[in-house]
Structures are given as C-alpha cells and as structure tokens.
Short mmCIF file of C-alpha atoms in Angstrom, two decimals:
data_model
loop_
_atom_site.label_atom_id
_atom_site.label_comp_id
_atom_site.label_asym_id
_atom_site.label_seq_id
_atom_site.Cartn_x
_atom_site.Cartn_y
_atom_site.Cartn_z
CA MET A 1 10.99 20.33 -5.64
CA SER A 2 13.41 18.49 -7.89
CA ALA A 3 12.34 15.48 -9.16
CA MET A 4 13.89 12.03 -8.06
CA VAL A 5 14.97 9.99 -11.04
CA LYS A 6 16.28 6.21 -9.94
CA ILE A 7 16.72 3.12 -12.22
CA ALA A 8 14.94 -0.26 -10.85
CA LYS A 9 15.65 -3.78 -12.36
CA VAL A 10 12.77 -5.81 -12.91
CA SER A 11 13.52 -9.31 -11.70
CA SER A 12 12.15 -12.72 -12.88
CA LYS A 13 9.46 -12.65 -10.85
CA GLY A 14 8.02 -9.31 -12.16
CA GLN A 15 9.51 -7.31 -9.07
CA ILE A 16 11.00 -4.36 -8.49
CA THR A 17 12.82 -2.91 -5.55
CA LEU A 18 12.25 0.72 -4.57
CA PRO A 19 15.51 2.38 -3.67
CA ARG A 20 16.03 3.52 -0.19
CA ASP A 21 15.44 7.24 -0.73
CA VAL A 22 12.26 7.10 -2.59
CA ARG A 23 10.99 4.56 0.03
CA ALA A 24 11.68 7.28 2.82
CA ALA A 25 10.47 10.06 0.75
CA LEU A 26 7.21 8.13 0.39
CA GLY A 27 6.88 7.75 4.03
CA THR A 28 4.84 4.53 3.80
CA ASP A 29 5.31 0.88 3.05
CA HIS A 30 2.35 0.51 0.98
CA VAL A 31 2.23 2.06 -2.43
CA ARG A 32 -0.42 2.07 -4.98
CA ILE A 33 0.46 1.67 -8.72
CA VAL A 34 -1.23 3.26 -11.53
CA TYR A 35 -0.53 2.59 -15.14
CA SER A 36 -2.18 4.92 -17.63
CA SER A 37 -1.12 6.16 -21.04
CA GLY A 38 1.84 4.26 -21.13
CA GLU A 39 3.10 5.24 -17.59
CA VAL A 40 3.33 3.73 -14.59
CA ARG A 41 3.29 6.19 -11.42
CA ILE A 42 3.95 4.92 -7.59
CA GLU A 43 1.78 6.57 -5.09
CA PRO A 44 2.03 6.18 -1.28
CA VAL A 45 -0.96 4.75 0.36
CA ASN A 46 -1.36 5.84 4.10
CA ASP A 47 -4.67 4.62 5.32
CA VAL A 48 -7.19 1.85 4.09
CA ALA A 49 -9.52 4.65 3.15
CA GLY A 50 -6.69 6.07 0.38
CA SER A 51 -6.38 2.80 -0.97
CA LEU A 52 -10.06 1.54 -1.02
CA ALA A 53 -11.67 4.65 -1.41
CA HIS A 54 -14.65 4.09 -3.54
CA TYR A 55 -15.26 1.20 -0.85
CA ALA A 56 -14.78 3.49 1.81
CA LYS A 57 -17.09 6.38 1.09
CA GLY A 58 -18.06 8.11 4.31
CA LYS A 59 -16.44 5.75 6.32
CA LYS A 60 -13.77 6.73 9.04
CA LYS A 61 -10.24 6.22 8.14
CA ILE A 62 -8.02 4.31 10.09
CA PRO A 63 -4.38 3.93 9.38
CA TYR A 64 -3.68 0.76 7.44
CA ARG A 65 -1.40 -0.76 10.47
CA VAL A 66 -4.48 -0.79 12.53
CA ALA A 67 -7.08 -2.02 9.95
CA ARG A 68 -4.41 -4.50 9.25
CA GLU A 69 -3.96 -5.50 12.95
CA ARG A 70 -7.93 -5.52 13.26
CA ALA A 71 -8.53 -8.16 10.59
CA TRP A 72 -5.66 -10.61 11.76
CA GLU A 73 -7.42 -10.33 15.09
CA ALA A 74 -10.79 -11.16 13.14
CA VAL A 75 -8.92 -14.16 11.46
CA VAL A 76 -7.60 -15.34 14.68
CA ARG A 77 -11.22 -15.23 16.74
CA GLU A 78 -12.65 -16.82 13.62
CA LYS A 79 -10.11 -19.66 13.34
CA HIS A 80 -10.26 -20.48 17.16
CA LYS A 81 -14.16 -20.05 17.47
CA ARG A 82 -15.49 -22.94 19.42
CA ARG A 83 -18.02 -25.05 17.22
#
C-alpha cells in the first residue's frame, strides 16, 4: 500500500478538516489522535472498546454508534424521571 500524503490547514480554532479520501480510507467518523516523539498520527476508532480500551478490559465490544445511542437514551430517561 502506498502512502497517502495530504496537507491540511489548521484553523484559528486549532481544527483541521480531513480530506474526503482520507476519511473514506479510515472508514469511520471517529479518530484517535496520537502525539509521540514530535509526530502526530491519526488512527480510526471503530468501537468504544477501541477508543477506551484501558477502561473496557474484558467488556464486550459494541459499535460506537450503539454506545452513543444508549448513552443518549440514558440521559433522556434521567432528565425526564419523575421526582
């Protein structure tokens, strides 16, 4: 596999936009940014256990989308709970 090299501008808010072909190659809407030895690496995150691996040891892996939906449902239940 050949390397894909792209240049992205950093906005005044410190944000970058990943080019479409890079996002497509990653295959996810969530990434982990790793800074080490003066280099930045962007890695795809496909599930919650992947993004929070040190918290999820021994836990069943679920897709990030499912975990996010469950979290929102819990927030709604908590907010509308009878007092």
